[in-house]
mmCIF file of C-alpha atoms in Angstrom:
data_model
loop_
_atom_site.group_PDB
_atom_site.id
_atom_site.type_symbol
_atom_site.label_atom_id
_atom_site.label_comp_id
_atom_site.label_asym_id
_atom_site.label_seq_id
_atom_site.Cartn_x
_atom_site.Cartn_y
_atom_site.Cartn_z
ATOM 1 C CA MET A 1293 26.508 14.987 -15.720
ATOM 2 C CA GLY A 1294 25.714 16.681 -19.023
ATOM 3 C CA HIS A 1295 27.814 15.433 -21.953
ATOM 4 C CA VAL A 1296 30.251 13.637 -19.581
ATOM 5 C CA SER A 1297 30.126 9.885 -18.967
ATOM 6 C CA ILE A 1298 31.781 8.440 -15.856
ATOM 7 C CA ALA A 1299 32.989 4.857 -15.500
ATOM 8 C CA THR A 1300 33.911 3.684 -12.004
ATOM 9 C CA LEU A 1301 36.000 0.536 -11.742
ATOM 10 C CA ASN A 1302 34.038 -1.097 -8.957
ATOM 11 C CA ARG A 1303 35.977 -3.943 -7.351
ATOM 12 C CA PRO A 1304 37.332 -2.059 -4.325
ATOM 13 C CA GLN A 1305 38.024 -5.227 -2.342
ATOM 14 C CA VAL A 1306 40.888 -5.986 -4.770
ATOM 15 C CA LEU A 1307 41.814 -2.375 -5.556
ATOM 16 C CA ASN A 1308 39.759 -2.632 -8.763
ATOM 17 C CA ALA A 1309 41.911 -5.350 -10.306
ATOM 18 C CA LEU A 1310 40.828 -6.230 -13.823
ATOM 19 C CA ASP A 1311 39.057 -9.527 -14.357
ATOM 20 C CA SER A 1312 37.269 -10.632 -17.516
ATOM 21 C CA ILE A 1313 33.932 -9.136 -16.445
ATOM 22 C CA LEU A 1314 35.380 -5.717 -15.610
ATOM 23 C CA ARG A 1315 37.377 -5.685 -18.860
ATOM 24 C CA ALA A 1316 34.258 -6.528 -20.868
ATOM 25 C CA ASP A 1317 32.228 -3.860 -19.072
ATOM 26 C CA LEU A 1318 34.926 -1.277 -19.759
ATOM 27 C CA LEU A 1319 35.016 -2.106 -23.471
ATOM 28 C CA SER A 1320 31.208 -2.009 -23.663
ATOM 29 C CA TRP A 1321 31.225 1.443 -22.043
ATOM 30 C CA LEU A 1322 33.844 2.685 -24.512
ATOM 31 C CA GLY A 1323 31.744 1.492 -27.432
ATOM 32 C CA THR A 1324 28.583 3.099 -26.083
ATOM 33 C CA CYS A 1325 30.321 6.424 -25.479
ATOM 34 C CA ALA A 1326 32.015 6.417 -28.880
ATOM 35 C CA ASN A 1327 28.664 6.031 -30.642
ATOM 36 C CA ASP A 1328 26.610 8.466 -28.563
ATOM 37 C CA ASP A 1329 26.852 12.057 -29.825
ATOM 38 C CA GLU A 1330 25.468 13.347 -26.532
ATOM 39 C CA ILE A 1331 28.600 12.107 -24.771
ATOM 40 C CA ARG A 1332 31.561 14.396 -25.407
ATOM 41 C CA VAL A 1333 34.049 13.454 -22.675
ATOM 42 C CA LEU A 1334 34.760 10.188 -20.837
ATOM 43 C CA VAL A 1335 36.039 9.984 -17.250
ATOM 44 C CA ILE A 1336 37.434 6.839 -15.598
ATOM 45 C CA THR A 1337 38.082 6.442 -11.878
ATOM 46 C CA GLY A 1338 38.249 3.704 -9.268
ATOM 47 C CA ALA A 1339 36.009 2.878 -6.310
ATOM 48 C CA GLY A 1340 37.483 2.956 -2.840
ATOM 49 C CA ARG A 1341 41.145 3.649 -2.214
ATOM 50 C CA GLY A 1342 42.645 2.607 -5.567
ATOM 51 C CA PHE A 1343 42.408 3.421 -9.247
ATOM 52 C CA CYS A 1344 43.351 -0.009 -10.611
ATOM 53 C CA SER A 1345 45.915 -2.474 -9.272
ATOM 54 C CA GLY A 1346 46.304 -4.257 -12.618
ATOM 55 C CA ALA A 1347 45.223 -7.697 -13.769
ATOM 56 C CA ASP A 1348 43.472 -9.889 -11.228
ATOM 57 C CA VAL A 1349 46.092 -12.608 -10.953
ATOM 58 C CA SER A 1350 43.910 -14.586 -8.545
ATOM 59 C CA THR A 1351 41.308 -15.295 -11.231
ATOM 60 C CA GLU A 1352 44.039 -16.074 -13.753
ATOM 61 C CA ALA A 1353 45.765 -18.450 -11.362
ATOM 62 C CA ILE A 1354 42.667 -20.509 -10.601
ATOM 63 C CA GLY A 1355 41.327 -20.338 -14.138
ATOM 64 C CA THR A 1356 37.970 -18.702 -13.390
ATOM 65 C CA ASP A 1357 38.307 -16.319 -16.348
ATOM 66 C CA VAL A 1358 36.802 -18.175 -19.318
ATOM 67 C CA ALA A 1359 38.227 -17.283 -22.734
ATOM 68 C CA THR A 1360 35.789 -16.697 -25.570
ATOM 69 C CA GLN A 1361 36.478 -17.881 -29.111
ATOM 70 C CA ALA A 1362 37.266 -14.263 -30.020
ATOM 71 C CA ASP A 1363 39.869 -14.241 -27.215
ATOM 72 C CA LEU A 1364 41.469 -17.414 -28.551
ATOM 73 C CA LEU A 1365 41.659 -15.967 -32.085
ATOM 74 C CA ASP A 1366 42.949 -12.548 -31.005
ATOM 75 C CA ASP A 1367 46.365 -11.852 -32.604
ATOM 76 C CA LEU A 1368 47.140 -9.293 -29.877
ATOM 77 C CA GLU A 1369 46.076 -11.646 -27.056
ATOM 78 C CA GLY A 1370 43.481 -9.422 -25.433
ATOM 79 C CA ALA A 1371 45.631 -6.786 -23.764
ATOM 80 C CA GLY A 1372 46.690 -5.261 -27.065
ATOM 81 C CA SER A 1373 43.185 -5.286 -28.473
ATOM 82 C CA ARG A 1374 41.866 -3.519 -25.395
ATOM 83 C CA ALA A 1375 44.539 -0.846 -25.776
ATOM 84 C CA LEU A 1376 43.502 -0.386 -29.413
ATOM 85 C CA ALA A 1377 39.894 0.080 -28.293
ATOM 86 C CA PHE A 1378 40.985 3.080 -26.217
ATOM 87 C CA ASP A 1379 43.066 4.422 -29.075
ATOM 88 C CA ALA A 1380 40.090 4.219 -31.434
ATOM 89 C CA VAL A 1381 37.934 6.597 -29.353
ATOM 90 C CA ASP A 1382 38.273 10.118 -30.749
ATOM 91 C CA LYS A 1383 36.633 11.768 -27.732
ATOM 92 C CA PRO A 1384 38.750 12.945 -24.795
ATOM 93 C CA ILE A 1385 39.251 10.398 -22.003
ATOM 94 C CA VAL A 1386 40.243 11.690 -18.553
ATOM 95 C CA ALA A 1387 41.567 9.405 -15.812
ATOM 96 C CA ALA A 1388 40.903 10.411 -12.199
ATOM 97 C CA ILE A 1389 43.735 8.711 -10.307
ATOM 98 C CA ASN A 1390 42.500 8.330 -6.733
ATOM 99 C CA GLY A 1391 45.055 5.789 -5.495
ATOM 100 C CA VAL A 1392 47.372 3.124 -6.846
ATOM 101 C CA ALA A 1393 47.619 2.571 -10.611
ATOM 102 C CA ALA A 1394 49.838 -0.467 -11.130
ATOM 103 C CA GLY A 1395 50.659 -2.881 -13.946
ATOM 104 C CA SER A 1396 47.916 -2.944 -16.541
ATOM 105 C CA GLY A 1397 46.051 -0.466 -14.327
ATOM 106 C CA MET A 1398 48.861 1.992 -14.980
ATOM 107 C CA SER A 1399 48.665 1.096 -18.681
ATOM 108 C CA LEU A 1400 44.958 1.923 -18.535
ATOM 109 C CA ALA A 1401 45.745 5.351 -17.089
ATOM 110 C CA LEU A 1402 48.388 5.971 -19.764
ATOM 111 C CA SER A 1403 45.837 5.132 -22.478
ATOM 112 C CA CYS A 1404 43.775 8.132 -21.388
ATOM 113 C CA ASP A 1405 44.381 11.597 -22.836
ATOM 114 C CA LEU A 1406 44.684 13.332 -19.475
ATOM 115 C CA ARG A 1407 45.451 12.108 -15.976
ATOM 116 C CA VAL A 1408 44.265 14.005 -12.912
ATOM 117 C CA GLY A 1409 45.368 12.926 -9.458
ATOM 118 C CA ASP A 1410 45.168 13.812 -5.794
ATOM 119 C CA ALA A 1411 47.687 13.266 -3.016
ATOM 120 C CA LYS A 1412 46.795 9.547 -2.826
ATOM 121 C CA ALA A 1413 47.769 8.890 -6.455
ATOM 122 C CA ARG A 1414 50.585 6.401 -6.917
ATOM 123 C CA PHE A 1415 52.039 4.645 -9.965
ATOM 124 C CA ARG A 1416 54.008 1.394 -10.301
ATOM 125 C CA THR A 1417 54.809 -0.392 -13.559
ATOM 126 C CA ALA A 1418 54.966 -3.748 -11.682
ATOM 127 C CA PHE A 1419 55.549 -6.017 -14.706
ATOM 128 C CA SER A 1420 59.254 -6.765 -14.200
ATOM 129 C CA GLU A 1421 58.793 -7.843 -10.584
ATOM 130 C CA ARG A 1422 56.236 -10.376 -11.832
ATOM 131 C CA ALA A 1423 58.760 -11.733 -14.360
ATOM 132 C CA LEU A 1424 56.902 -10.059 -17.220
ATOM 133 C CA SER A 1425 57.516 -7.312 -19.748
ATOM 134 C CA PRO A 1426 54.949 -4.506 -20.198
ATOM 135 C CA ASP A 1427 51.628 -5.032 -21.938
ATOM 136 C CA SER A 1428 48.452 -3.055 -22.668
ATOM 137 C CA ALA A 1429 50.503 -0.471 -24.628
ATOM 138 C CA MET A 1430 52.609 0.673 -21.654
ATOM 139 C CA SER A 1431 55.773 0.343 -23.755
ATOM 140 C CA TYR A 1432 54.105 2.544 -26.407
ATOM 141 C CA HIS A 1433 52.645 5.288 -24.233
ATOM 142 C CA LEU A 1434 55.172 5.661 -21.412
ATOM 143 C CA PRO A 1435 58.216 6.710 -23.540
ATOM 144 C CA ARG A 1436 56.002 9.154 -25.442
ATOM 145 C CA ILE A 1437 54.857 10.742 -22.196
ATOM 146 C CA LEU A 1438 58.124 10.703 -20.249
ATOM 147 C CA GLY A 1439 60.899 10.090 -22.789
ATOM 148 C CA TYR A 1440 62.867 6.862 -23.211
ATOM 149 C CA SER A 1441 65.222 6.950 -20.224
ATOM 150 C CA ARG A 1442 62.575 7.900 -17.664
ATOM 151 C CA ALA A 1443 60.279 5.219 -19.034
ATOM 152 C CA ALA A 1444 63.139 2.728 -18.791
ATOM 153 C CA ASP A 1445 63.752 3.759 -15.182
ATOM 154 C CA LEU A 1446 60.160 3.087 -14.146
ATOM 155 C CA ILE A 1447 59.809 -0.150 -16.116
ATOM 156 C CA MET A 1448 63.174 -1.651 -15.166
ATOM 157 C CA THR A 1449 63.103 -0.709 -11.463
ATOM 158 C CA SER A 1450 59.344 -1.147 -10.905
ATOM 159 C CA ARG A 1451 59.565 1.479 -8.173
ATOM 160 C CA ASP A 1452 56.731 3.474 -6.653
ATOM 161 C CA VAL A 1453 56.077 6.965 -7.997
ATOM 162 C CA ASN A 1454 54.110 9.164 -5.608
ATOM 163 C CA ALA A 1455 51.743 11.943 -6.650
ATOM 164 C CA GLU A 1456 54.248 14.797 -6.480
ATOM 165 C CA GLU A 1457 56.863 12.971 -8.542
ATOM 166 C CA ALA A 1458 54.203 11.797 -10.987
ATOM 167 C CA TYR A 1459 53.160 15.417 -11.570
ATOM 168 C CA ARG A 1460 56.769 16.531 -11.954
ATOM 169 C CA LEU A 1461 57.514 13.747 -14.464
ATOM 170 C CA GLY A 1462 54.322 14.303 -16.461
ATOM 171 C CA LEU A 1463 52.463 11.131 -15.469
ATOM 172 C CA LEU A 1464 49.860 13.451 -13.946
ATOM 173 C CA ASP A 1465 48.676 16.486 -15.883
ATOM 174 C CA ARG A 1466 46.823 17.978 -12.905
ATOM 175 C CA LEU A 1467 47.522 17.443 -9.194
ATOM 176 C CA THR A 1468 44.987 18.663 -6.654
ATOM 177 C CA ASP A 1469 45.710 19.045 -2.935
ATOM 178 C CA GLU A 1470 42.360 20.234 -1.629
ATOM 179 C CA ARG A 1471 39.856 18.296 -3.757
ATOM 180 C CA SER A 1472 39.389 14.687 -4.819
ATOM 181 C CA ALA A 1473 40.848 13.507 -8.104
ATOM 182 C CA LEU A 1474 37.347 12.838 -9.404
ATOM 183 C CA ASP A 1475 36.067 16.340 -8.589
ATOM 184 C CA GLU A 1476 39.039 17.879 -10.373
ATOM 185 C CA ALA A 1477 38.674 15.514 -13.333
ATOM 186 C CA LEU A 1478 34.985 16.360 -13.656
ATOM 187 C CA ASP A 1479 35.820 20.064 -13.757
ATOM 188 C CA VAL A 1480 38.349 19.411 -16.534
ATOM 189 C CA ALA A 1481 35.814 17.275 -18.378
ATOM 190 C CA ALA A 1482 33.084 19.905 -18.017
ATOM 191 C CA ARG A 1483 35.384 22.549 -19.458
ATOM 192 C CA ILE A 1484 36.195 20.368 -22.462
ATOM 193 C CA ALA A 1485 32.540 19.385 -22.923
ATOM 194 C CA SER A 1486 31.538 23.067 -23.027
ATOM 195 C CA LEU A 1487 33.601 23.631 -26.178
ATOM 196 C CA PRO A 1488 32.617 22.766 -29.785
ATOM 197 C CA PRO A 1489 32.625 18.939 -29.883
ATOM 198 C CA ILE A 1490 33.626 18.527 -33.522
ATOM 199 C CA ALA A 1491 36.619 20.811 -33.011
ATOM 200 C CA ILE A 1492 37.623 18.823 -29.912
ATOM 201 C CA ARG A 1493 37.340 15.479 -31.702
ATOM 202 C CA ALA A 1494 39.233 16.786 -34.746
ATOM 203 C CA SER A 1495 41.923 18.108 -32.402
ATOM 204 C CA LYS A 1496 42.345 14.732 -30.713
ATOM 205 C CA ARG A 1497 42.557 12.995 -34.079
ATOM 206 C CA VAL A 1498 45.284 15.293 -35.375
ATOM 207 C CA LEU A 1499 47.268 15.110 -32.137
ATOM 208 C CA LYS A 1500 47.247 11.319 -32.312
ATOM 209 C CA ARG A 1501 48.127 11.194 -36.007
ATOM 210 C CA ASN A 1502 50.925 13.720 -35.679
ATOM 211 C CA ALA A 1503 52.602 12.026 -32.709
ATOM 212 C CA THR A 1504 54.906 10.164 -35.119
ATOM 213 C CA ALA A 1505 54.384 12.069 -38.390
ATOM 214 C CA ALA A 1506 56.991 13.905 -40.471
ATOM 215 C CA ILE A 1507 56.347 17.639 -40.668
ATOM 216 C CA TYR A 1508 54.859 17.612 -44.173
ATOM 217 C CA ASP A 1509 52.480 14.826 -43.218
ATOM 218 C CA ALA A 1510 51.685 16.636 -39.964
ATOM 219 C CA LEU A 1511 50.732 19.781 -41.858
ATOM 220 C CA ALA A 1512 48.560 17.757 -44.231
ATOM 221 C CA ASN A 1513 46.866 16.174 -41.211
ATOM 222 C CA GLU A 1514 46.267 19.627 -39.714
ATOM 223 C CA THR A 1515 44.686 20.812 -42.955
ATOM 224 C CA MET A 1516 42.370 17.807 -42.995
ATOM 225 C CA ALA A 1517 41.425 18.270 -39.323
ATOM 226 C CA LEU A 1518 40.667 21.955 -39.892
ATOM 227 C CA ASP A 1519 38.415 20.997 -42.773
ATOM 228 C CA ARG A 1520 36.530 18.570 -40.529
ATOM 229 C CA ALA A 1521 36.139 21.168 -37.770
ATOM 230 C CA LYS A 1522 34.845 23.778 -40.220
ATOM 231 C CA ARG A 1523 32.045 21.450 -41.313
ATOM 232 C CA ALA A 1524 30.243 22.233 -38.037
ATOM 233 C CA GLU A 1525 28.989 25.517 -39.445
ATOM 234 C CA ALA A 1526 26.465 26.260 -36.698
ATOM 235 C CA ASP A 1527 29.121 25.870 -34.014
ATOM 236 C CA ARG A 1528 31.526 28.106 -35.925
ATOM 237 C CA ALA A 1529 28.861 30.803 -36.161
ATOM 238 C CA GLU A 1530 28.088 30.421 -32.450
ATOM 239 C CA ALA A 1531 31.780 30.728 -31.571
ATOM 240 C CA VAL A 1532 31.976 34.065 -33.392
ATOM 241 C CA ALA A 1533 28.689 35.320 -31.934
ATOM 242 C CA SER A 1534 29.516 34.348 -28.343
ATOM 243 C CA PHE A 1535 32.937 36.014 -28.626
ATOM 244 C CA ARG A 1536 31.395 39.249 -29.891
ATOM 245 C CA GLU A 1537 28.661 39.164 -27.247
ATOM 246 C CA ARG A 1538 31.103 38.228 -24.465
ATOM 247 C CA ARG A 1539 29.110 35.211 -23.300
ATOM 248 C CA PRO A 1540 29.754 31.467 -23.080
ATOM 249 C CA GLY A 1541 29.051 29.627 -26.312
ATOM 250 C CA VAL A 1542 26.359 26.963 -26.594
ATOM 251 C CA TYR A 1543 27.515 24.304 -29.034
ATOM 252 C CA LEU A 1544 25.437 21.562 -30.629
ATOM 253 C CA GLY A 1545 28.008 19.637 -32.641
ATOM 254 C CA ARG A 1546 26.781 20.726 -36.033
#
């Protein structure tokens, strides 16, 4: 699909639980997309009937996941570093939630900029019932999306959240009844990809930077982002021309 890259978590027999190979593949995909100017939007979904059920505890329990030297030296112990890899991508990332998103699978969904779901979407924090506290930046993203007390509710009770409640709370940004989550997510991605890419990337950067900024710093960040967007002079000219001619713009990222 033009300018949109799709990653499908493809371990349906275990509801796409994350093992070392799948984690490495996901990080490799992120890196490729971040460095390819032809890719403007990233979409993540799951194969089969789940999005991602979290870490594959079966491989952890029997020790089949082999740690690299980089893993052993990682100050953030893997999960944190993977969350930072998502945070470092300044292109929009859309999650198509087609089933359960639990534990670090829910954290993965929260690391995306937008979450689109269908009636089968379901969320569960899961960590507390496994005698763990959240990882993979769940404790960072969830309060920012829902507010502190709602985040505390989901983390401390580890209860299921169905698609309708997820949409009402703000875990889902779009909820589709008649189409699959992936079809809806691809439409969202195509819409974003049709717009000037430098403006979109500058917008994501300033949104992220201003999430915790004081107002003066936020305004300074906006000024800097505007300056970056204006550097794409051809796209700015095309935006004006397409508006005057009442036609869709064709943007090249320059």
